[in-house]
Amino acid sequence: MRFDILTIFPQAFDSYLKESILKRAQKNKLIEIHIHDIRDFSKDKHKKVDDVPFGGGTGMVMTPQPLYDSITFVKKKNKGPVIFLSPQGKIFTQSKAEKLSKKYDELILLCGRYEGIDQRIRDTLIDEEISIGNYVLTGGELPAMVTIDAISRLIPGVIGKEQSHIQDSFSKALKRKKEYPHYTRPKTFKGMKVPEILTSGHHEKIKKWRESKLK
Ligand code: 4FD
C-alpha cells in the first residue's frame, strides 16, 4: 500500500511512522509513506496557506491554491482516492479499514488544520471524508496516522503471523468485538496468580474457559 500524506505539519509524522511496526513495514516494502508539505506549494510571498473566512466568523480557512496544487501534484504518482480527515467525516471503523485495505493499493490522505478547507476543494478534489471519532483535534495528522496504522496492520506480513488479524478479536471473521483476558509470565505478580487452567495444558478446557470469559 502506498500512502501519500498532505499536511502543513510534516514533522508530526516523524515520531510514529519512523518508529514502531510501521517502520519495519516500510523497510520490508509492504507499505510506502510519502509526506508532502502543503506549504511548499504556496505561491504566496510569505508561503501563507490560510486566510479569513468570507462572510466573517472566527478562525482561519485553508486557502484553495496550495491545496489544489499539492493534491494535483500527488495525484500524478498516486492513483488512489483522496481522503480528507475531518470531524464532519463518516466514522472510521474496523470494517472501513478492511474495505480500504482490500479495495486500494494507493491512498491520498489530506490533513486539515484551522477551521477547515475551502469548500471548492471539498467539492472537486475530495473523494471521501473520514472522521476517527466524534471529537475535534487541532489537525488531521493524528487521524491520518490512526488510519494508516489500522489499514497497514491488515496487510499480510506487517504484523507477526502469530498475531495475525485472522484470529484478531476485532476482525470480521469473529464478527464480535469481544476479547478474553490475557496473561503472560510471571505466573504470580505481586501476589496475583494467573488462572490455573491457562497453565494446565488442557487446550479444550482453555478454549471453554476463554469463551466463558468473553467481554
Ligand atoms: N475526528 C478529526 C479530524 C480532523 C480534526 C480539522 C475541519 C478541523 C478531528 C477539518 C476542521 C479538519 C477526526 C482538523 N479533528 N481537526 O477525525
PDB file of C-alpha atoms and ligand atoms in Angstrom:
ATOM      1  CA  MET A   1       0.000   0.000   0.000  1.00  0.00           C
ATOM      2  CA  ARG A   2       1.242   3.454  -0.946  1.00  0.00           C
ATOM      3  CA  PHE A   3       0.138   6.373   1.249  1.00  0.00           C
ATOM      4  CA  ASP A   4       0.686  10.000   0.272  1.00  0.00           C
ATOM      5  CA  ILE A   5       0.045  12.420   3.128  1.00  0.00           C
ATOM      6  CA  LEU A   6      -0.634  16.115   2.575  1.00  0.00           C
ATOM      7  CA  THR A   7      -0.002  18.242   5.646  1.00  0.00           C
ATOM      8  CA  ILE A   8       1.311  21.614   6.822  1.00  0.00           C
ATOM      9  CA  PHE A   9       2.943  19.812   9.766  1.00  0.00           C
ATOM     10  CA  PRO A  10       5.168  17.097   8.213  1.00  0.00           C
ATOM     11  CA  GLN A  11       7.337  16.754  11.347  1.00  0.00           C
ATOM     12  CA  ALA A  12       4.274  15.470  13.210  1.00  0.00           C
ATOM     13  CA  PHE A  13       4.762  12.135  11.450  1.00  0.00           C
ATOM     14  CA  ASP A  14       8.400  11.612  12.452  1.00  0.00           C
ATOM     15  CA  SER A  15       7.677  10.199  15.879  1.00  0.00           C
ATOM     16  CA  TYR A  16       5.253   7.458  14.994  1.00  0.00           C
ATOM     17  CA  LEU A  17       5.797   6.404  11.390  1.00  0.00           C
ATOM     18  CA  LYS A  18       9.576   6.329  11.695  1.00  0.00           C
ATOM     19  CA  GLU A  19       9.397   4.010  14.690  1.00  0.00           C
ATOM     20  CA  SER A  20       7.313   1.000  15.565  1.00  0.00           C
ATOM     21  CA  ILE A  21       5.951  -1.719  13.339  1.00  0.00           C
ATOM     22  CA  LEU A  22       5.246   0.716  10.524  1.00  0.00           C
ATOM     23  CA  LYS A  23       8.954   1.462  10.174  1.00  0.00           C
ATOM     24  CA  ARG A  24       9.671  -2.239   9.615  1.00  0.00           C
ATOM     25  CA  ALA A  25       6.754  -2.480   7.196  1.00  0.00           C
ATOM     26  CA  GLN A  26       8.288   0.342   5.141  1.00  0.00           C
ATOM     27  CA  LYS A  27      11.721  -1.271   5.216  1.00  0.00           C
ATOM     28  CA  ASN A  28      10.168  -4.552   4.054  1.00  0.00           C
ATOM     29  CA  LYS A  29       8.397  -2.702   1.194  1.00  0.00           C
ATOM     30  CA  LEU A  30       4.954  -3.721   2.471  1.00  0.00           C
ATOM     31  CA  ILE A  31       3.929  -0.078   2.760  1.00  0.00           C
ATOM     32  CA  GLU A  32       5.299   3.156   1.327  1.00  0.00           C
ATOM     33  CA  ILE A  33       4.640   6.503   3.010  1.00  0.00           C
ATOM     34  CA  HIS A  34       5.289   9.793   1.235  1.00  0.00           C
ATOM     35  CA  ILE A  35       4.809  13.010   3.193  1.00  0.00           C
ATOM     36  CA  HIS A  36       4.234  16.301   1.378  1.00  0.00           C
ATOM     37  CA  ASP A  37       4.292  19.783   2.911  1.00  0.00           C
ATOM     38  CA  ILE A  38       1.324  21.774   1.567  1.00  0.00           C
ATOM     39  CA  ARG A  39       3.212  24.992   2.373  1.00  0.00           C
ATOM     40  CA  ASP A  40       5.860  24.099  -0.243  1.00  0.00           C
ATOM     41  CA  PHE A  41       3.135  24.562  -2.876  1.00  0.00           C
ATOM     42  CA  SER A  42       2.007  28.020  -1.714  1.00  0.00           C
ATOM     43  CA  LYS A  43       2.506  30.747  -4.326  1.00  0.00           C
ATOM     44  CA  ASP A  44       2.037  33.437  -1.667  1.00  0.00           C
ATOM     45  CA  LYS A  45       5.161  35.518  -0.963  1.00  0.00           C
ATOM     46  CA  HIS A  46       5.006  34.523   2.706  1.00  0.00           C
ATOM     47  CA  LYS A  47       4.036  30.896   1.945  1.00  0.00           C
ATOM     48  CA  LYS A  48       0.623  31.501   3.514  1.00  0.00           C
ATOM     49  CA  VAL A  49      -1.802  28.572   3.408  1.00  0.00           C
ATOM     50  CA  ASP A  50      -4.758  30.082   5.312  1.00  0.00           C
ATOM     51  CA  ASP A  51      -6.970  33.146   5.257  1.00  0.00           C
ATOM     52  CA  VAL A  52     -10.001  34.664   6.993  1.00  0.00           C
ATOM     53  CA  PRO A  53     -13.414  33.259   6.065  1.00  0.00           C
ATOM     54  CA  PHE A  54     -15.598  35.154   3.566  1.00  0.00           C
ATOM     55  CA  GLY A  55     -18.768  36.210   5.356  1.00  0.00           C
ATOM     56  CA  GLY A  56     -16.905  36.627   8.622  1.00  0.00           C
ATOM     57  CA  GLY A  57     -16.705  34.387  11.626  1.00  0.00           C
ATOM     58  CA  THR A  58     -13.939  33.050  13.784  1.00  0.00           C
ATOM     59  CA  GLY A  59     -10.858  31.094  12.801  1.00  0.00           C
ATOM     60  CA  MET A  60      -8.978  30.618   9.567  1.00  0.00           C
ATOM     61  CA  VAL A  61      -9.683  28.561   6.460  1.00  0.00           C
ATOM     62  CA  MET A  62      -7.096  26.716   4.354  1.00  0.00           C
ATOM     63  CA  THR A  63      -6.865  28.509   1.002  1.00  0.00           C
ATOM     64  CA  PRO A  64      -7.582  26.630  -2.236  1.00  0.00           C
ATOM     65  CA  GLN A  65      -4.371  27.320  -4.218  1.00  0.00           C
ATOM     66  CA  PRO A  66      -1.820  25.339  -2.138  1.00  0.00           C
ATOM     67  CA  LEU A  67      -4.381  22.553  -1.656  1.00  0.00           C
ATOM     68  CA  TYR A  68      -5.205  22.400  -5.360  1.00  0.00           C
ATOM     69  CA  ASP A  69      -1.547  22.382  -6.435  1.00  0.00           C
ATOM     70  CA  SER A  70      -0.371  19.865  -3.830  1.00  0.00           C
ATOM     71  CA  ILE A  71      -3.260  17.461  -4.448  1.00  0.00           C
ATOM     72  CA  THR A  72      -2.804  17.732  -8.236  1.00  0.00           C
ATOM     73  CA  PHE A  73       0.928  17.049  -7.836  1.00  0.00           C
ATOM     74  CA  VAL A  74       0.373  13.971  -5.659  1.00  0.00           C
ATOM     75  CA  LYS A  75      -2.347  12.609  -7.982  1.00  0.00           C
ATOM     76  CA  LYS A  76       0.287  12.184 -10.739  1.00  0.00           C
ATOM     77  CA  LYS A  77       2.043   9.492  -8.666  1.00  0.00           C
ATOM     78  CA  ASN A  78      -0.825   8.151  -6.554  1.00  0.00           C
ATOM     79  CA  LYS A  79      -3.985   6.984  -8.332  1.00  0.00           C
ATOM     80  CA  GLY A  80      -5.951   6.227  -5.157  1.00  0.00           C
ATOM     81  CA  PRO A  81      -8.849   8.192  -3.683  1.00  0.00           C
ATOM     82  CA  VAL A  82      -8.257  11.498  -1.860  1.00  0.00           C
ATOM     83  CA  ILE A  83      -9.421  11.078   1.726  1.00  0.00           C
ATOM     84  CA  PHE A  84      -9.933  14.157   3.889  1.00  0.00           C
ATOM     85  CA  LEU A  85      -9.666  13.639   7.653  1.00  0.00           C
ATOM     86  CA  SER A  86     -12.268  15.829   9.309  1.00  0.00           C
ATOM     87  CA  PRO A  87     -14.620  15.803  12.298  1.00  0.00           C
ATOM     88  CA  GLN A  88     -17.516  16.023   9.810  1.00  0.00           C
ATOM     89  CA  GLY A  89     -16.455  12.822   8.051  1.00  0.00           C
ATOM     90  CA  LYS A  90     -18.001   9.381   8.202  1.00  0.00           C
ATOM     91  CA  ILE A  91     -16.817   7.467  11.272  1.00  0.00           C
ATOM     92  CA  PHE A  92     -13.802   5.250  10.577  1.00  0.00           C
ATOM     93  CA  THR A  93     -14.371   1.675  11.730  1.00  0.00           C
ATOM     94  CA  GLN A  94     -12.578  -1.676  11.543  1.00  0.00           C
ATOM     95  CA  SER A  95     -14.879  -2.588   8.681  1.00  0.00           C
ATOM     96  CA  LYS A  96     -13.869   0.584   6.792  1.00  0.00           C
ATOM     97  CA  ALA A  97     -10.172  -0.215   7.367  1.00  0.00           C
ATOM     98  CA  GLU A  98     -10.747  -3.689   5.895  1.00  0.00           C
ATOM     99  CA  LYS A  99     -12.584  -2.310   2.873  1.00  0.00           C
ATOM    100  CA  LEU A 100      -9.933   0.302   2.089  1.00  0.00           C
ATOM    101  CA  SER A 101      -7.125  -2.210   2.523  1.00  0.00           C
ATOM    102  CA  LYS A 102      -8.849  -4.671   0.147  1.00  0.00           C
ATOM    103  CA  LYS A 103     -10.042  -2.176  -2.455  1.00  0.00           C
ATOM    104  CA  TYR A 104      -6.975   0.049  -2.929  1.00  0.00           C
ATOM    105  CA  ASP A 105      -3.210  -0.163  -3.413  1.00  0.00           C
ATOM    106  CA  GLU A 106      -2.831   3.593  -3.016  1.00  0.00           C
ATOM    107  CA  LEU A 107      -4.437   6.244  -0.800  1.00  0.00           C
ATOM    108  CA  ILE A 108      -4.028  10.012  -0.534  1.00  0.00           C
ATOM    109  CA  LEU A 109      -4.669  11.447   2.932  1.00  0.00           C
ATOM    110  CA  LEU A 110      -5.308  15.158   3.337  1.00  0.00           C
ATOM    111  CA  CYS A 111      -4.757  16.613   6.809  1.00  0.00           C
ATOM    112  CA  GLY A 112      -6.521  19.878   7.553  1.00  0.00           C
ATOM    113  CA  ARG A 113      -5.701  22.481  10.163  1.00  0.00           C
ATOM    114  CA  TYR A 114      -7.521  25.646  11.272  1.00  0.00           C
ATOM    115  CA  GLU A 115     -11.326  25.571  10.893  1.00  0.00           C
ATOM    116  CA  GLY A 116     -11.249  23.554   7.694  1.00  0.00           C
ATOM    117  CA  ILE A 117     -10.610  23.837   3.976  1.00  0.00           C
ATOM    118  CA  ASP A 118     -12.174  25.955   1.232  1.00  0.00           C
ATOM    119  CA  GLN A 119     -15.411  24.245   0.175  1.00  0.00           C
ATOM    120  CA  ARG A 120     -14.422  24.353  -3.533  1.00  0.00           C
ATOM    121  CA  ILE A 121     -11.604  21.874  -2.813  1.00  0.00           C
ATOM    122  CA  ARG A 122     -14.033  19.610  -0.955  1.00  0.00           C
ATOM    123  CA  ASP A 123     -16.474  19.763  -3.869  1.00  0.00           C
ATOM    124  CA  THR A 124     -13.935  18.990  -6.603  1.00  0.00           C
ATOM    125  CA  LEU A 125     -10.938  17.071  -5.251  1.00  0.00           C
ATOM    126  CA  ILE A 126     -12.059  15.126  -2.169  1.00  0.00           C
ATOM    127  CA  ASP A 127     -13.394  11.607  -2.747  1.00  0.00           C
ATOM    128  CA  GLU A 128     -14.126  10.660   0.853  1.00  0.00           C
ATOM    129  CA  GLU A 129     -14.293  12.398   4.203  1.00  0.00           C
ATOM    130  CA  ILE A 130     -13.401  10.306   7.242  1.00  0.00           C
ATOM    131  CA  SER A 131     -13.506  11.016  10.989  1.00  0.00           C
ATOM    132  CA  ILE A 132     -11.754   8.855  13.566  1.00  0.00           C
ATOM    133  CA  GLY A 133     -14.297   9.791  16.231  1.00  0.00           C
ATOM    134  CA  ASN A 134     -16.668  12.450  17.486  1.00  0.00           C
ATOM    135  CA  TYR A 135     -14.168  14.945  18.799  1.00  0.00           C
ATOM    136  CA  VAL A 136     -12.220  17.875  17.388  1.00  0.00           C
ATOM    137  CA  LEU A 137      -8.420  17.904  17.190  1.00  0.00           C
ATOM    138  CA  THR A 138      -6.002  20.662  16.183  1.00  0.00           C
ATOM    139  CA  GLY A 139      -5.255  18.872  12.919  1.00  0.00           C
ATOM    140  CA  GLY A 140      -5.903  15.826  10.775  1.00  0.00           C
ATOM    141  CA  GLU A 141      -2.385  14.474  11.359  1.00  0.00           C
ATOM    142  CA  LEU A 142      -3.247  12.139  14.263  1.00  0.00           C
ATOM    143  CA  PRO A 143      -6.341  10.843  12.399  1.00  0.00           C
ATOM    144  CA  ALA A 144      -4.135  10.175   9.333  1.00  0.00           C
ATOM    145  CA  MET A 145      -1.699   8.167  11.469  1.00  0.00           C
ATOM    146  CA  VAL A 146      -4.549   6.224  13.070  1.00  0.00           C
ATOM    147  CA  THR A 147      -5.968   5.424   9.632  1.00  0.00           C
ATOM    148  CA  ILE A 148      -2.581   4.343   8.244  1.00  0.00           C
ATOM    149  CA  ASP A 149      -1.938   2.147  11.276  1.00  0.00           C
ATOM    150  CA  ALA A 150      -5.342   0.420  11.130  1.00  0.00           C
ATOM    151  CA  ILE A 151      -5.052  -0.222   7.375  1.00  0.00           C
ATOM    152  CA  SER A 152      -1.386  -1.262   7.384  1.00  0.00           C
ATOM    153  CA  ARG A 153      -1.729  -3.936  10.049  1.00  0.00           C
ATOM    154  CA  LEU A 154      -4.262  -5.699   7.807  1.00  0.00           C
ATOM    155  CA  ILE A 155      -1.653  -6.116   5.054  1.00  0.00           C
ATOM    156  CA  PRO A 156      -0.168  -9.634   5.185  1.00  0.00           C
ATOM    157  CA  GLY A 157       3.309  -9.594   6.725  1.00  0.00           C
ATOM    158  CA  VAL A 158       3.007  -6.245   8.518  1.00  0.00           C
ATOM    159  CA  ILE A 159       2.291  -7.792  11.916  1.00  0.00           C
ATOM    160  CA  GLY A 160       3.657 -11.130  13.116  1.00  0.00           C
ATOM    161  CA  LYS A 161       1.750 -14.151  11.889  1.00  0.00           C
ATOM    162  CA  GLU A 162       1.006 -15.398  15.404  1.00  0.00           C
ATOM    163  CA  GLN A 163      -0.878 -12.133  15.988  1.00  0.00           C
ATOM    164  CA  SER A 164      -2.261 -12.042  12.507  1.00  0.00           C
ATOM    165  CA  HIS A 165      -5.578 -10.306  12.111  1.00  0.00           C
ATOM    166  CA  ILE A 166      -7.210 -13.593  11.071  1.00  0.00           C
ATOM    167  CA  GLN A 167      -7.504 -14.528  14.735  1.00  0.00           C
ATOM    168  CA  ASP A 168      -7.862 -10.918  15.918  1.00  0.00           C
ATOM    169  CA  SER A 169     -10.869 -10.415  18.131  1.00  0.00           C
ATOM    170  CA  PHE A 170     -11.673  -7.217  16.275  1.00  0.00           C
ATOM    171  CA  SER A 171     -11.666  -8.813  12.850  1.00  0.00           C
ATOM    172  CA  LYS A 172     -14.728  -9.581  10.813  1.00  0.00           C
ATOM    173  CA  ALA A 173     -14.047 -13.328  10.869  1.00  0.00           C
ATOM    174  CA  LEU A 174     -15.046 -13.420  14.514  1.00  0.00           C
ATOM    175  CA  LYS A 175     -17.838 -10.870  13.994  1.00  0.00           C
ATOM    176  CA  ARG A 176     -17.720  -9.604  17.533  1.00  0.00           C
ATOM    177  CA  LYS A 177     -15.827  -7.037  19.495  1.00  0.00           C
ATOM    178  CA  LYS A 178     -15.229  -9.413  22.365  1.00  0.00           C
ATOM    179  CA  GLU A 179     -11.985 -10.436  23.932  1.00  0.00           C
ATOM    180  CA  TYR A 180     -10.982 -12.802  26.730  1.00  0.00           C
ATOM    181  CA  PRO A 181      -8.449 -11.840  29.429  1.00  0.00           C
ATOM    182  CA  HIS A 182      -4.782 -12.295  28.541  1.00  0.00           C
ATOM    183  CA  TYR A 183      -1.967 -13.322  30.879  1.00  0.00           C
ATOM    184  CA  THR A 184       1.768 -13.802  30.445  1.00  0.00           C
ATOM    185  CA  ARG A 185       4.770 -14.599  32.639  1.00  0.00           C
ATOM    186  CA  PRO A 186       5.272 -14.480  35.579  1.00  0.00           C
ATOM    187  CA  LYS A 187       2.681 -16.920  36.988  1.00  0.00           C
ATOM    188  CA  THR A 188       2.478 -14.756  40.132  1.00  0.00           C
ATOM    189  CA  PHE A 189       2.815 -10.966  40.026  1.00  0.00           C
ATOM    190  CA  LYS A 190       2.642  -9.029  43.306  1.00  0.00           C
ATOM    191  CA  GLY A 191       0.698 -11.935  44.780  1.00  0.00           C
ATOM    192  CA  MET A 192      -1.817 -12.089  41.897  1.00  0.00           C
ATOM    193  CA  LYS A 193      -1.995 -15.541  40.275  1.00  0.00           C
ATOM    194  CA  VAL A 194      -2.686 -16.460  36.658  1.00  0.00           C
ATOM    195  CA  PRO A 195      -5.848 -18.653  36.411  1.00  0.00           C
ATOM    196  CA  GLU A 196      -4.559 -22.219  36.793  1.00  0.00           C
ATOM    197  CA  ILE A 197      -6.471 -23.534  33.803  1.00  0.00           C
ATOM    198  CA  LEU A 198      -4.262 -21.479  31.456  1.00  0.00           C
ATOM    199  CA  THR A 199      -1.097 -23.241  32.608  1.00  0.00           C
ATOM    200  CA  SER A 200      -2.718 -26.702  32.692  1.00  0.00           C
ATOM    201  CA  GLY A 201      -2.148 -27.576  29.039  1.00  0.00           C
ATOM    202  CA  HIS A 202      -5.803 -28.701  28.638  1.00  0.00           C
ATOM    203  CA  HIS A 203      -6.467 -26.958  25.322  1.00  0.00           C
ATOM    204  CA  GLU A 204     -10.142 -27.901  25.176  1.00  0.00           C
ATOM    205  CA  LYS A 205     -10.732 -26.626  28.723  1.00  0.00           C
ATOM    206  CA  ILE A 206      -8.786 -23.431  27.971  1.00  0.00           C
ATOM    207  CA  LYS A 207     -10.966 -22.824  24.919  1.00  0.00           C
ATOM    208  CA  LYS A 208     -14.130 -23.257  27.036  1.00  0.00           C
ATOM    209  CA  TRP A 209     -12.738 -21.027  29.814  1.00  0.00           C
ATOM    210  CA  ARG A 210     -11.910 -18.287  27.334  1.00  0.00           C
ATOM    211  CA  GLU A 211     -15.374 -18.481  25.775  1.00  0.00           C
ATOM    212  CA  SER A 212     -16.879 -18.119  29.256  1.00  0.00           C
ATOM    213  CA  LYS A 213     -14.780 -15.018  29.912  1.00  0.00           C
ATOM    214  CA  LEU A 214     -15.516 -13.131  26.682  1.00  0.00           C
ATOM    215  CA  LYS A 215     -16.289  -9.475  27.328  1.00  0.00           C
TER     216      LYS A 215
HETATM  217  N1  4FD B   1     -12.337  13.333  14.421  1.00  0.00           N
HETATM  218  C1  4FD B   1     -10.784  14.810  13.285  1.00  0.00           C
HETATM  219  C2  4FD B   1     -10.189  15.175  12.087  1.00  0.00           C
HETATM  220  C3  4FD B   1      -9.596  16.430  11.964  1.00  0.00           C
HETATM  221  C4  4FD B   1      -9.619  17.296  13.050  1.00  0.00           C
HETATM  222  C5  4FD B   1      -9.900  19.788  11.061  1.00  0.00           C
HETATM  223  C6  4FD B   1     -12.111  20.679   9.674  1.00  0.00           C
HETATM  224  C7  4FD B   1     -10.792  20.639  11.684  1.00  0.00           C
HETATM  225  C8  4FD B   1     -10.766  15.722  14.331  1.00  0.00           C
HETATM  226  C9  4FD B   1     -11.228  19.829   9.058  1.00  0.00           C
HETATM  227  C10 4FD B   1     -11.889  21.102  10.983  1.00  0.00           C
HETATM  228  C11 4FD B   1     -10.124  19.361   9.755  1.00  0.00           C
HETATM  229  C12 4FD B   1     -11.444  13.483  13.462  1.00  0.00           C
HETATM  230  C13 4FD B   1      -8.706  19.263  11.821  1.00  0.00           C
HETATM  231  N2  4FD B   1     -10.191  16.912  14.208  1.00  0.00           N
HETATM  232  N3  4FD B   1      -9.111  18.564  13.022  1.00  0.00           N
HETATM  233  O1  4FD B   1     -11.151  12.575  12.716  1.00  0.00           O
END
